[in-house]
CSV table of C-alpha atoms in Angstrom, one decimal:
chain,number,residue,atom,x,y,z
A,1,MET,CA,-2.9,56.5,-45.6
A,2,THR,CA,-4.7,53.2,-44.9
A,3,LEU,CA,-6.4,54.6,-41.8
A,4,LEU,CA,-8.8,56.5,-44.0
A,5,THR,CA,-9.0,54.5,-47.2
A,6,GLY,CA,-10.6,51.4,-48.5
A,7,GLY,CA,-9.8,49.5,-51.7
A,8,THR,CA,-7.4,50.3,-54.4
A,9,PRO,CA,-8.1,52.2,-57.7
A,10,ALA,CA,-9.6,50.1,-60.5
A,11,SER,CA,-7.2,51.5,-63.1
A,12,GLY,CA,-4.2,53.8,-63.5
A,13,ALA,CA,-6.6,56.6,-64.7
A,14,ASP,CA,-8.1,56.8,-61.2
A,15,ILE,CA,-4.8,57.4,-59.4
A,16,GLY,CA,-4.9,61.1,-59.5
A,17,ALA,CA,-8.5,61.4,-58.3
A,18,GLU,CA,-7.8,58.7,-55.6
A,19,GLY,CA,-4.8,60.6,-54.3
A,20,GLU,CA,-6.7,63.9,-54.2
A,21,ALA,CA,-9.6,62.2,-52.3
A,22,ARG,CA,-7.1,60.7,-49.9
A,23,ARG,CA,-5.5,64.1,-49.2
A,24,SER,CA,-8.9,65.6,-48.7
A,25,ALA,CA,-9.8,62.9,-46.2
A,26,ILE,CA,-6.6,63.4,-44.2
A,27,ALA,CA,-7.0,67.2,-44.3
A,28,SER,CA,-10.7,67.1,-43.1
A,29,THR,CA,-9.9,64.7,-40.4
A,30,THR,CA,-7.0,66.8,-39.2
A,31,VAL,CA,-9.1,70.0,-39.2
A,32,PHE,CA,-11.9,68.3,-37.3
A,33,ALA,CA,-9.5,67.0,-34.7
A,34,LEU,CA,-7.8,70.3,-34.2
A,35,LEU,CA,-11.1,72.2,-33.8
A,36,ALA,CA,-12.5,69.6,-31.4
A,37,SER,CA,-9.2,69.6,-29.4
A,38,LEU,CA,-9.6,73.4,-28.9
A,39,ALA,CA,-13.2,72.8,-27.8
A,40,TYR,CA,-12.0,70.2,-25.3
A,41,LEU,CA,-9.4,72.7,-24.0
A,42,ALA,CA,-12.0,75.4,-23.6
A,43,LEU,CA,-14.3,73.0,-21.7
A,44,LEU,CA,-11.5,71.8,-19.5
A,45,THR,CA,-10.3,75.3,-18.6
A,46,ASN,CA,-13.7,77.1,-18.5
A,47,GLY,CA,-12.8,79.0,-21.5
A,48,SER,CA,-9.5,80.5,-20.1
A,49,PHE,CA,-7.1,78.1,-22.0
A,50,ASP,CA,-5.0,78.3,-18.9
A,51,PHE,CA,-3.1,75.1,-18.2
A,52,SER,CA,-2.0,76.3,-14.7
A,53,GLY,CA,-5.4,76.6,-13.1
A,54,ILE,CA,-6.4,75.0,-9.8
A,55,ASP,CA,-7.8,71.4,-10.0
A,56,THR,CA,-9.0,69.2,-7.3
A,57,LEU,CA,-5.9,67.6,-5.6
A,58,GLY,CA,-4.1,68.5,-8.8
A,59,GLY,CA,-0.6,68.0,-7.3
A,60,ALA,CA,-1.2,64.4,-6.2
A,61,TYR,CA,0.5,62.7,-9.1
A,62,GLU,CA,3.5,65.0,-9.2
A,63,ALA,CA,4.0,64.3,-5.5
A,64,TYR,CA,3.6,60.5,-6.2
A,65,ALA,CA,6.3,60.7,-8.9
A,66,ARG,CA,8.7,62.5,-6.6
A,67,SER,CA,8.1,59.8,-4.0
A,68,LEU,CA,8.8,57.1,-6.6
A,69,LEU,CA,12.2,58.7,-7.4
A,70,GLN,CA,13.0,58.5,-3.7
A,71,GLY,CA,12.0,54.8,-3.6
A,72,ARG,CA,8.8,55.5,-1.7
A,73,PHE,CA,5.1,55.1,-2.4
A,74,ASP,CA,3.6,57.4,0.2
A,75,VAL,CA,2.9,61.0,-0.5
A,76,PRO,CA,2.6,64.1,1.7
A,77,PHE,CA,-0.8,64.7,3.4
A,78,ALA,CA,-1.3,67.9,1.6
A,79,ALA,CA,-1.1,66.2,-1.8
A,80,ILE,CA,-4.0,63.7,-1.3
A,81,GLY,CA,-5.5,64.5,2.1
A,82,ASN,CA,-8.5,62.4,3.1
A,83,GLU,CA,-8.8,61.0,-0.4
A,84,GLY,CA,-5.8,58.8,0.4
A,85,MET,CA,-5.4,55.6,2.4
A,86,ILE,CA,-3.7,56.1,5.8
A,87,VAL,CA,-1.5,53.1,6.5
A,88,GLY,CA,1.0,53.2,9.3
A,89,GLY,CA,0.7,56.9,9.6
A,90,LYS,CA,1.6,57.4,5.9
A,91,TYR,CA,-0.7,58.5,3.1
A,92,TYR,CA,-1.1,56.5,-0.1
A,93,LEU,CA,-2.9,57.0,-3.4
A,94,TYR,CA,-5.0,54.0,-4.3
A,95,TYR,CA,-5.3,55.0,-7.9
A,96,GLY,CA,-3.3,53.5,-10.8
A,97,ILE,CA,0.4,54.4,-10.9
A,98,PHE,CA,0.8,55.2,-14.6
A,99,PRO,CA,-0.1,58.9,-14.3
A,100,ALA,CA,2.8,59.3,-11.9
A,101,ILE,CA,5.1,57.4,-14.3
A,102,LEU,CA,4.3,59.9,-17.0
A,103,ARG,CA,5.8,62.6,-14.9
A,104,LEU,CA,9.1,60.8,-14.1
A,105,PRO,CA,11.0,61.9,-17.2
A,106,PHE,CA,10.3,65.5,-16.4
A,107,LEU,CA,11.5,65.1,-12.9
A,108,TYR,CA,14.5,63.0,-13.8
A,109,PHE,CA,15.8,65.6,-16.3
A,110,ASP,CA,14.8,68.5,-14.0
A,111,LEU,CA,12.3,69.9,-16.4
A,112,PRO,CA,9.1,71.8,-15.5
A,113,VAL,CA,6.4,69.2,-14.8
A,114,PRO,CA,3.2,69.9,-16.8
A,115,GLY,CA,0.0,70.3,-14.7
A,116,PRO,CA,-2.8,67.8,-14.7
A,117,ARG,CA,-4.7,69.8,-17.3
A,118,VAL,CA,-2.1,69.1,-19.9
A,119,PHE,CA,-2.2,65.4,-19.3
A,120,VAL,CA,-6.0,65.1,-19.2
A,121,TRP,CA,-6.4,67.3,-22.3
A,122,LEU,CA,-3.9,65.2,-24.2
A,123,GLU,CA,-5.5,62.0,-23.0
A,124,ALA,CA,-8.9,63.2,-24.0
A,125,CYS,CA,-7.7,64.3,-27.4
A,126,ALA,CA,-5.8,61.0,-28.0
A,127,SER,CA,-8.8,58.9,-27.0
A,128,ALA,CA,-11.2,60.7,-29.3
A,129,LEU,CA,-8.7,60.7,-32.2
A,130,PHE,CA,-8.1,57.0,-32.0
A,131,LEU,CA,-11.8,56.3,-31.8
A,132,HIS,CA,-12.3,58.7,-34.8
A,133,LEU,CA,-9.7,56.7,-36.8
A,134,ALA,CA,-11.2,53.4,-35.7
A,135,ILE,CA,-14.6,54.4,-37.0
A,136,LEU,CA,-13.1,55.5,-40.4
A,137,ARG,CA,-11.0,52.3,-40.5
A,138,MET,CA,-14.1,50.2,-39.8
A,139,MET,CA,-16.1,51.9,-42.5
A,140,ALA,CA,-13.3,51.5,-45.1
A,141,ALA,CA,-12.7,47.8,-44.1
A,142,THR,CA,-16.4,46.8,-44.6
A,143,ALA,CA,-17.3,49.0,-47.5
A,144,GLY,CA,-16.3,46.5,-50.2
A,145,ASP,CA,-13.9,46.6,-53.1
A,146,ASP,CA,-15.4,49.8,-54.6
A,147,ALA,CA,-14.5,51.8,-51.4
A,148,ARG,CA,-12.9,55.2,-51.8
A,149,PRO,CA,-11.2,57.5,-49.2
A,150,ALA,CA,-13.6,58.9,-46.7
A,151,GLY,CA,-15.4,62.1,-47.9
A,152,ILE,CA,-15.9,65.1,-45.7
A,153,GLY,CA,-19.4,64.1,-44.7
A,154,THR,CA,-18.1,60.7,-43.5
A,155,VAL,CA,-15.3,62.3,-41.6
A,156,VAL,CA,-17.7,64.7,-39.9
A,157,PHE,CA,-20.1,61.9,-39.1
A,158,ALA,CA,-17.3,59.8,-37.5
A,159,GLY,CA,-16.0,62.9,-35.7
A,160,LEU,CA,-19.4,63.7,-34.1
A,161,LEU,CA,-19.6,60.1,-32.7
A,162,ALA,CA,-16.0,60.1,-31.5
A,163,TRP,CA,-15.6,63.7,-30.2
A,164,VAL,CA,-19.0,65.1,-29.4
A,165,ALA,CA,-21.8,62.6,-28.8
A,166,SER,CA,-19.1,60.6,-27.0
A,167,PRO,CA,-18.0,59.3,-23.6
A,168,VAL,CA,-14.7,61.1,-24.1
A,169,VAL,CA,-16.4,64.4,-23.3
A,170,ILE,CA,-16.8,63.3,-19.7
A,171,LEU,CA,-13.0,63.0,-19.4
A,172,ALA,CA,-12.5,66.6,-20.8
A,173,GLY,CA,-14.8,67.9,-18.1
A,174,ASN,CA,-12.1,68.5,-15.5
A,175,ALA,CA,-8.5,67.6,-14.6
A,176,SER,CA,-9.1,66.4,-11.0
A,177,VAL,CA,-7.1,63.6,-9.5
A,178,TYR,CA,-10.0,61.3,-10.3
A,179,HIS,CA,-9.8,61.9,-14.0
A,180,GLU,CA,-6.2,61.2,-14.8
A,181,PRO,CA,-6.4,57.4,-14.3
A,182,PHE,CA,-9.5,57.4,-16.5
A,183,GLY,CA,-7.6,59.3,-19.1
A,184,VAL,CA,-4.8,56.7,-19.2
A,185,ALA,CA,-7.4,53.9,-19.4
A,186,LEU,CA,-9.5,55.6,-22.1
A,187,VAL,CA,-6.5,56.1,-24.3
A,188,CYS,CA,-5.8,52.4,-24.0
A,189,VAL,CA,-9.4,51.4,-24.7
A,190,SER,CA,-9.5,53.6,-27.8
A,191,VAL,CA,-6.1,52.3,-29.1
A,192,PHE,CA,-7.4,48.8,-28.4
A,193,PHE,CA,-10.4,49.2,-30.6
A,194,TRP,CA,-8.5,51.0,-33.3
A,195,LEU,CA,-6.3,47.9,-33.5
A,196,LEU,CA,-9.3,45.6,-33.4
A,197,ALA,CA,-11.2,47.4,-36.2
A,198,ARG,CA,-9.8,45.2,-38.9
A,199,PRO,CA,-10.5,41.8,-37.1
A,200,ILE,CA,-14.0,43.0,-36.2
A,201,ALA,CA,-14.6,43.9,-39.8
A,202,CYS,CA,-13.3,40.5,-40.8
A,203,ALA,CA,-15.8,38.8,-38.6
A,204,LEU,CA,-18.7,40.9,-39.9
A,205,ARG,CA,-17.8,39.9,-43.4
A,206,GLY,CA,-18.2,36.3,-42.4
A,207,SER,CA,-14.6,35.3,-42.1
A,208,ILE,CA,-12.7,34.1,-39.1
A,209,PRO,CA,-10.4,36.8,-37.7
A,210,VAL,CA,-6.7,35.8,-37.4
A,211,LEU,CA,-4.5,38.1,-35.4
A,212,SER,CA,-0.7,38.1,-35.7
A,213,THR,CA,1.7,37.9,-32.8
A,214,GLY,CA,2.4,41.6,-33.2
A,215,GLU,CA,-1.2,42.5,-33.1
A,216,LEU,CA,-1.9,40.4,-30.1
A,217,ALA,CA,1.2,41.9,-28.4
A,218,ALA,CA,0.0,45.4,-29.1
A,219,LEU,CA,-3.4,44.6,-27.7
A,220,ALA,CA,-1.8,43.1,-24.6
A,221,LEU,CA,0.3,46.2,-24.1
A,222,ALA,CA,-2.8,48.4,-24.2
A,223,ALA,CA,-4.5,46.1,-21.6
A,224,GLY,CA,-1.4,46.1,-19.4
A,225,ILE,CA,-1.1,49.9,-19.3
A,226,CYS,CA,-4.8,50.2,-18.7
A,227,LEU,CA,-4.4,48.0,-15.6
A,228,HIS,CA,-2.2,50.8,-14.1
A,229,GLY,CA,-4.8,53.4,-14.9
A,230,ARG,CA,-8.3,51.9,-14.1
A,231,PRO,CA,-8.2,48.2,-13.2
A,232,PRO,CA,-12.0,47.7,-13.6
A,233,MET,CA,-11.7,48.8,-17.3
A,234,ALA,CA,-8.6,46.7,-17.8
A,235,VAL,CA,-10.4,43.5,-16.8
A,236,SER,CA,-12.3,43.6,-20.1
A,237,LEU,CA,-9.2,44.2,-22.2
A,238,TYR,CA,-7.4,41.4,-20.3
A,239,MET,CA,-10.3,39.0,-20.9
A,240,ALA,CA,-10.5,40.0,-24.6
A,241,VAL,CA,-6.8,39.4,-25.2
A,242,GLY,CA,-7.0,36.1,-23.4
A,243,PHE,CA,-10.0,35.1,-25.5
A,244,MET,CA,-8.3,36.0,-28.7
A,245,CYS,CA,-5.2,34.1,-27.7
A,246,LEU,CA,-7.3,31.0,-26.9
A,247,TRP,CA,-9.1,31.4,-30.2
A,248,THR,CA,-5.8,30.9,-32.1
A,249,LEU,CA,-5.8,27.4,-30.6
A,250,ALA,CA,-9.5,26.6,-30.4
A,251,GLU,CA,-10.4,27.4,-34.0
A,252,PRO,CA,-7.8,25.1,-35.6
A,253,VAL,CA,-8.8,22.3,-33.1
A,254,ALA,CA,-12.5,22.7,-34.1
A,255,SER,CA,-11.7,22.8,-37.8
A,256,GLY,CA,-9.2,19.9,-37.6
A,257,LYS,CA,-6.4,21.9,-39.0
A,258,LEU,CA,-4.1,21.7,-36.0
A,259,SER,CA,-1.6,19.2,-37.4
A,260,GLY,CA,1.9,20.6,-37.4
A,261,ARG,CA,0.8,24.0,-36.2
A,262,MET,CA,0.6,23.6,-32.4
A,263,ALA,CA,4.1,25.0,-31.6
A,264,ARG,CA,3.6,28.0,-33.8
A,265,LEU,CA,0.1,28.8,-32.4
A,266,VAL,CA,1.3,28.5,-28.8
A,267,ALA,CA,4.2,30.8,-29.6
A,268,ARG,CA,1.8,33.3,-31.1
A,269,SER,CA,0.1,33.6,-27.7
A,270,LEU,CA,3.3,33.5,-25.6
A,271,VAL,CA,4.4,37.1,-26.2
A,272,PRO,CA,1.0,38.7,-25.4
A,273,GLY,CA,0.7,36.4,-22.4
A,274,MET,CA,4.1,37.5,-21.1
A,275,ILE,CA,3.1,41.1,-21.5
A,276,LEU,CA,-0.2,40.6,-19.6
A,277,GLY,CA,1.6,38.6,-16.9
A,278,LEU,CA,4.4,41.2,-16.5
A,279,ALA,CA,1.8,44.1,-16.1
A,280,LEU,CA,-0.2,42.0,-13.6
A,281,GLY,CA,2.8,41.1,-11.6
A,282,LEU,CA,3.9,44.8,-11.4
A,283,TYR,CA,0.3,45.7,-10.3
A,284,LEU,CA,0.3,43.1,-7.5
A,285,LEU,CA,3.8,44.2,-6.4
A,286,VAL,CA,2.8,47.9,-6.1
A,287,ASN,CA,-0.3,46.8,-4.1
A,288,TRP,CA,2.0,44.8,-1.8
A,289,LEU,CA,4.5,47.6,-1.3
A,290,ARG,CA,1.7,50.1,-0.5
A,291,PHE,CA,-0.7,48.0,1.5
A,292,GLY,CA,1.1,44.9,2.5
A,293,ASP,CA,-1.2,42.7,0.4
A,294,PRO,CA,-0.9,42.1,-3.4
A,295,LEU,CA,-4.7,41.7,-3.7
A,296,GLU,CA,-5.5,44.9,-1.6
A,297,THR,CA,-6.2,47.9,-3.7
A,298,GLY,CA,-6.8,50.2,-0.7
A,299,PRO,CA,-8.1,49.2,2.7
A,300,VAL,CA,-11.5,50.8,3.2
A,301,ALA,CA,-10.9,50.9,7.0
A,302,SER,CA,-8.0,53.3,6.4
A,303,PHE,CA,-9.8,55.5,3.9
A,304,GLY,CA,-9.2,59.1,5.0
A,305,PHE,CA,-12.7,60.3,4.3
A,306,ARG,CA,-14.1,57.4,6.3
A,307,LEU,CA,-11.8,58.2,9.3
A,308,HIS,CA,-12.2,62.0,9.3
A,309,VAL,CA,-15.3,63.0,7.3
A,310,TYR,CA,-18.0,60.4,6.6
A,311,GLY,CA,-17.5,58.0,9.5
A,312,ASP,CA,-19.8,55.1,9.3
A,313,ASP,CA,-22.6,56.8,7.4
A,314,PRO,CA,-25.0,54.6,5.3
A,315,TRP,CA,-22.8,54.8,2.2
A,316,MET,CA,-19.5,54.0,4.0
A,317,LYS,CA,-21.3,51.2,5.9
A,318,GLY,CA,-22.4,49.8,2.6
A,319,VAL,CA,-18.8,49.8,1.3
A,320,VAL,CA,-17.6,48.0,4.5
A,321,ASP,CA,-20.4,45.5,4.9
A,322,ASP,CA,-21.4,44.8,1.3
A,323,GLY,CA,-18.0,45.3,-0.2
A,324,ARG,CA,-16.9,47.7,-3.0
A,325,PHE,CA,-18.4,45.4,-5.6
A,326,GLN,CA,-21.7,43.6,-4.9
A,327,LEU,CA,-23.5,41.6,-7.6
A,328,LEU,CA,-26.9,42.5,-6.1
A,329,ARG,CA,-26.2,46.2,-7.0
A,330,ILE,CA,-26.1,45.5,-10.7
A,331,ILE,CA,-29.8,45.8,-11.5
A,332,PRO,CA,-30.6,48.9,-9.4
A,333,ASN,CA,-27.4,50.6,-10.5
A,334,PHE,CA,-28.1,49.7,-14.1
A,335,LEU,CA,-31.4,51.6,-13.9
A,336,MET,CA,-29.6,54.5,-12.3
A,337,HIS,CA,-26.7,54.7,-14.6
A,338,LEU,CA,-28.7,54.4,-17.8
A,339,PHE,CA,-32.0,56.0,-17.0
A,340,ASN,CA,-31.5,58.1,-13.8
A,341,ALA,CA,-34.2,56.0,-12.1
A,342,GLU,CA,-33.2,57.0,-8.6
A,343,GLY,CA,-36.5,56.2,-7.0
A,344,LEU,CA,-36.6,52.7,-8.5
A,345,GLN,CA,-33.0,52.1,-7.6
A,346,GLU,CA,-33.7,53.0,-3.9
A,347,THR,CA,-36.7,50.8,-3.8
A,348,ILE,CA,-34.8,47.7,-5.1
A,349,ILE,CA,-31.9,48.4,-2.8
A,350,ARG,CA,-34.2,48.5,0.2
A,351,GLY,CA,-36.1,45.5,-0.9
A,352,TRP,CA,-32.9,43.5,-1.2
A,353,SER,CA,-31.7,44.6,2.2
A,354,LEU,CA,-28.6,46.4,0.8
A,355,ASN,CA,-26.9,49.4,2.3
A,356,ALA,CA,-27.1,52.7,0.6
A,357,VAL,CA,-25.5,53.5,-2.7
A,358,ARG,CA,-24.1,57.0,-3.2
A,359,ASN,CA,-25.4,58.8,-6.3
A,360,GLU,CA,-22.9,61.6,-7.2
A,361,PRO,CA,-24.2,64.4,-9.4
A,362,PRO,CA,-24.6,65.1,-12.2
A,363,LEU,CA,-27.3,62.5,-12.5
A,364,ILE,CA,-27.9,62.0,-16.3
A,365,GLY,CA,-28.8,58.7,-17.8
A,366,ALA,CA,-26.2,57.2,-20.1
A,367,PHE,CA,-28.9,55.9,-22.4
A,368,PHE,CA,-29.8,59.5,-23.4
A,369,LEU,CA,-26.1,60.6,-23.6
A,370,TRP,CA,-25.1,58.0,-26.2
A,371,LEU,CA,-28.2,57.0,-28.1
A,372,PRO,CA,-26.3,56.3,-31.4
A,373,TYR,CA,-24.0,53.8,-29.5
A,374,TRP,CA,-26.9,51.8,-28.2
A,375,SER,CA,-28.7,51.9,-31.6
A,376,TYR,CA,-25.6,50.6,-33.3
A,377,GLY,CA,-25.3,47.9,-30.7
A,378,LEU,CA,-28.8,46.7,-31.5
A,379,LEU,CA,-28.1,46.8,-35.3
A,380,GLY,CA,-24.8,44.9,-34.9
A,381,ALA,CA,-26.4,42.3,-32.6
A,382,ILE,CA,-29.1,41.6,-35.1
A,383,PHE,CA,-26.7,41.4,-38.0
A,384,ILE,CA,-24.4,39.0,-36.1
A,385,ALA,CA,-27.3,36.8,-35.1
A,386,ARG,CA,-28.5,36.5,-38.7
A,387,LEU,CA,-25.0,36.1,-40.1
A,388,SER,CA,-24.3,33.3,-37.5
A,389,ARG,CA,-27.0,31.2,-39.0
A,390,ARG,CA,-24.9,30.9,-42.2
A,391,THR,CA,-21.4,31.1,-40.7
A,392,PRO,CA,-21.3,30.3,-37.0
A,393,LEU,CA,-17.6,30.8,-36.1
A,394,PRO,CA,-17.4,34.5,-36.8
A,395,GLY,CA,-20.5,35.0,-34.7
A,396,LEU,CA,-19.0,32.9,-31.9
A,397,TRP,CA,-15.8,35.0,-32.0
A,398,PHE,CA,-17.8,38.2,-31.8
A,399,ALA,CA,-19.9,36.8,-28.9
A,400,GLY,CA,-16.7,36.0,-27.0
A,401,LEU,CA,-15.4,39.5,-27.5
A,402,ALA,CA,-18.7,41.0,-26.4
A,403,LEU,CA,-18.8,38.9,-23.3
A,404,ALA,CA,-15.3,40.1,-22.4
A,405,CYS,CA,-16.2,43.7,-22.9
A,406,SER,CA,-19.3,43.3,-20.7
A,407,ILE,CA,-17.2,42.5,-17.6
A,408,SER,CA,-16.1,46.2,-17.0
A,409,PHE,CA,-19.7,47.2,-17.5
A,410,ALA,CA,-21.0,44.7,-14.9
A,411,LEU,CA,-18.2,45.6,-12.5
A,412,ILE,CA,-19.0,49.3,-12.4
A,413,LEU,CA,-22.7,48.5,-12.1
A,414,SER,CA,-21.9,46.5,-8.9
A,415,TYR,CA,-19.9,49.4,-7.4
A,416,ALA,CA,-21.0,51.2,-4.3
A,417,THR,CA,-21.1,54.6,-6.0
A,418,VAL,CA,-22.9,55.8,-9.1
A,419,ALA,CA,-20.8,58.7,-10.5
A,420,PHE,CA,-20.8,60.5,-13.8
A,421,ARG,CA,-17.2,59.7,-14.5
A,422,TYR,CA,-17.7,56.0,-13.8
A,423,LYS,CA,-19.7,55.8,-17.0
A,424,LEU,CA,-16.4,55.8,-18.7
A,425,ALA,CA,-16.1,52.2,-17.6
A,426,PHE,CA,-18.8,51.4,-20.2
A,427,CYS,CA,-16.4,52.3,-23.0
A,428,PRO,CA,-15.1,48.8,-23.8
A,429,LEU,CA,-18.7,47.7,-24.5
A,430,LEU,CA,-19.8,51.0,-26.0
A,431,PHE,CA,-16.9,51.1,-28.5
A,432,LEU,CA,-17.6,47.5,-29.5
A,433,PHE,CA,-21.3,48.4,-30.0
A,434,LEU,CA,-20.3,51.4,-32.1
A,435,LEU,CA,-17.8,49.7,-34.3
A,436,GLY,CA,-19.9,46.5,-34.6
A,437,GLY,CA,-23.0,48.5,-35.7
A,438,ILE,CA,-21.1,50.7,-38.1
A,439,GLY,CA,-19.4,47.6,-39.7
A,440,ALA,CA,-22.7,45.8,-39.8
A,441,GLU,CA,-24.4,48.7,-41.6
A,442,CYS,CA,-21.6,48.8,-44.2
A,443,SER,CA,-21.4,45.0,-44.6
A,444,TRP,CA,-25.1,44.3,-44.7
A,445,ARG,CA,-25.6,44.7,-48.5
A,446,THR,CA,-22.9,42.2,-49.3
A,447,ALA,CA,-23.4,39.6,-46.5
A,448,LEU,CA,-27.2,39.4,-46.2
A,449,PRO,CA,-30.2,39.6,-48.5
A,450,ALA,CA,-31.1,43.1,-49.7
A,451,VAL,CA,-34.7,42.7,-48.5
A,452,THR,CA,-33.4,42.1,-44.9
A,453,GLN,CA,-31.2,45.1,-45.2
A,454,SER,CA,-33.9,47.5,-46.3
A,455,LYS,CA,-36.0,47.0,-43.2
A,456,LEU,CA,-33.4,47.5,-40.5
A,457,VAL,CA,-30.8,49.8,-42.1
A,458,TRP,CA,-33.6,52.0,-43.3
A,459,LEU,CA,-34.7,52.3,-39.6
A,460,LEU,CA,-31.4,52.3,-37.7
A,461,GLY,CA,-28.8,53.2,-40.3
A,462,ARG,CA,-27.0,56.6,-40.2
A,463,ASN,CA,-29.0,58.0,-43.1
A,464,SER,CA,-32.3,57.3,-41.3
A,465,LEU,CA,-34.4,60.1,-39.7
A,466,LEU,CA,-34.5,58.1,-36.5
A,467,PHE,CA,-30.7,57.8,-36.3
A,468,ARG,CA,-30.1,61.5,-37.1
A,469,SER,CA,-32.6,62.5,-34.5
A,470,MET,CA,-30.8,60.3,-31.9
A,471,LEU,CA,-27.5,61.8,-32.9
A,472,ALA,CA,-28.8,65.3,-32.5
A,473,ILE,CA,-30.3,64.5,-29.1
A,474,SER,CA,-27.1,62.9,-27.9
A,475,VAL,CA,-25.0,65.9,-29.0
A,476,VAL,CA,-27.3,68.3,-27.1
A,477,VAL,CA,-27.5,66.2,-24.0
A,478,THR,CA,-23.8,65.5,-23.9
A,479,ILE,CA,-22.9,69.2,-24.3
A,480,TYR,CA,-25.4,70.1,-21.6
A,481,ALA,CA,-24.0,67.3,-19.3
A,482,ALA,CA,-20.5,68.5,-19.9
A,483,PHE,CA,-21.2,72.1,-18.7
A,484,TYR,CA,-23.4,70.8,-15.9
A,485,TYR,CA,-20.5,68.6,-14.8
A,486,LYS,CA,-18.4,71.7,-14.5
A,487,GLN,CA,-20.6,73.0,-11.7
A,488,ASN,CA,-19.5,70.2,-9.4
A,489,ASP,CA,-17.2,71.8,-6.8
A,490,PHE,CA,-16.0,68.4,-5.7
A,491,LEU,CA,-14.2,67.9,-9.0
A,492,ASN,CA,-13.3,71.3,-10.2
A,493,GLY,CA,-10.8,72.6,-7.5
A,494,ARG,CA,-12.7,75.6,-6.2
A,495,PRO,CA,-9.9,77.5,-4.3
A,496,ASP,CA,-12.3,78.3,-1.4
A,497,SER,CA,-13.0,74.6,-0.7
A,498,ALA,CA,-10.3,73.5,1.7
A,499,LEU,CA,-11.8,70.0,1.9
A,500,PHE,CA,-10.8,69.2,-1.7
A,501,GLN,CA,-7.5,71.0,-1.9
A,502,THR,CA,-6.0,69.7,1.3
A,503,GLY,CA,-8.5,66.9,2.3
A,504,LEU,CA,-9.5,68.8,5.4
A,505,ARG,CA,-12.6,70.6,6.5
A,506,PRO,CA,-11.9,74.2,7.7
A,507,GLY,CA,-10.5,74.1,11.2
A,508,MET,CA,-9.5,70.4,11.1
A,509,GLN,CA,-5.9,69.3,11.7
A,510,PRO,CA,-4.1,66.6,9.7
A,511,PRO,CA,-4.1,63.3,11.6
A,512,SER,CA,-0.8,62.0,12.7
A,513,SER,CA,-1.6,58.4,12.1
A,514,ALA,CA,-4.4,56.1,11.0
A,515,GLU,CA,-6.9,56.0,13.8
């Protein structure tokens, strides 16, 4: 199984031991994934393992799917309430459409439709599993010719990073209507980087990554599906695929090897380009059918909570006046998202004459949640910088990929709300940091002088006391944050909270039209 292995045996005498090691690696990965999946289910269901429990607006996507089968995009008021956009007296979800599409086969064949907990749990498990496999693939691809199948220690190490001290734990926190689009997007991001593990390893070895048409098409498909889950996260995947398609042309031009290859190179980018274009066209069409404008993702003036709950309070005023995304919010929201520096955030916002940003609990800094990811990002950046002095083109490829992955990070920092779940939009950049740093650590001894390796890998490598301390801190903080997150009534479907089950405050009546 090439997902978990590196090189081939040196001689026929090693075949038996190699096969046994491979079976052990597969078995240990399977056991870890099964145990972690059960832990996710326990977290998601508060230990009840009940898939039928109440979740915040949990019926929204089933209602959406039923409407799609009837040729409509609006949903009943009870399905989405004030969380929807009220346009022409009808109620619309402004989230991505793909979670509804997942329910269509059940409805079409008149089968029981699984509840949101089933979908979120499967999405969380799939996301963590593909990230787990991507880490193992990266370690195998950069370990050299003497690599062997991953041992149990390596599998557990990769599993802790993918399943425990991981952004995926946020997704497993609840099955609210807010989490399903993130679930779709996070699966796409994890698959995206599982596919990219080999090209990233190639760049870290000092070679120029070359992706086939099939690989580019698979990456484009992941980006296209992500667009119909969480568009801000899809932007990074779109830009990354576009960059890699352009690279197939730019690199031969720069090296003078274009002669006779232009048609073939253009064709290589044509299929992924068509996939990206088709997904984008469908996205614009859905916006037009819902809101009358292909570029409109949901008119703020028609937002139910603005009309019937918040009014023009400072936060809603900020969304209306400053826009959903405002570049001036990036620095204060960076401080808030990463370090929970709420006082400094408010000071900067007031100093720059911005309207209020809403900080939604739990307020826990992402820097402390995922210390190993940031550490590996630093290690990978140093490695790439030094490697680029000898072979610039792989470093340029990696820099382009990093820039593309940074776009989702910047977009969510510019948003008018800082929420715990929004930290999932960091994942394209975080996963690149993680894989790049792991690959750099494995590649260092063969690509750069040993004396250079001993200083940095000793300090930041996975066997160092510092790294192990950071991993332990992140495991503790992430588990604490996951349980703290469960206390948020807004997201966990408390049955006594009419506001979040029907979108109404007690005593309110559903509006008959957008006011």
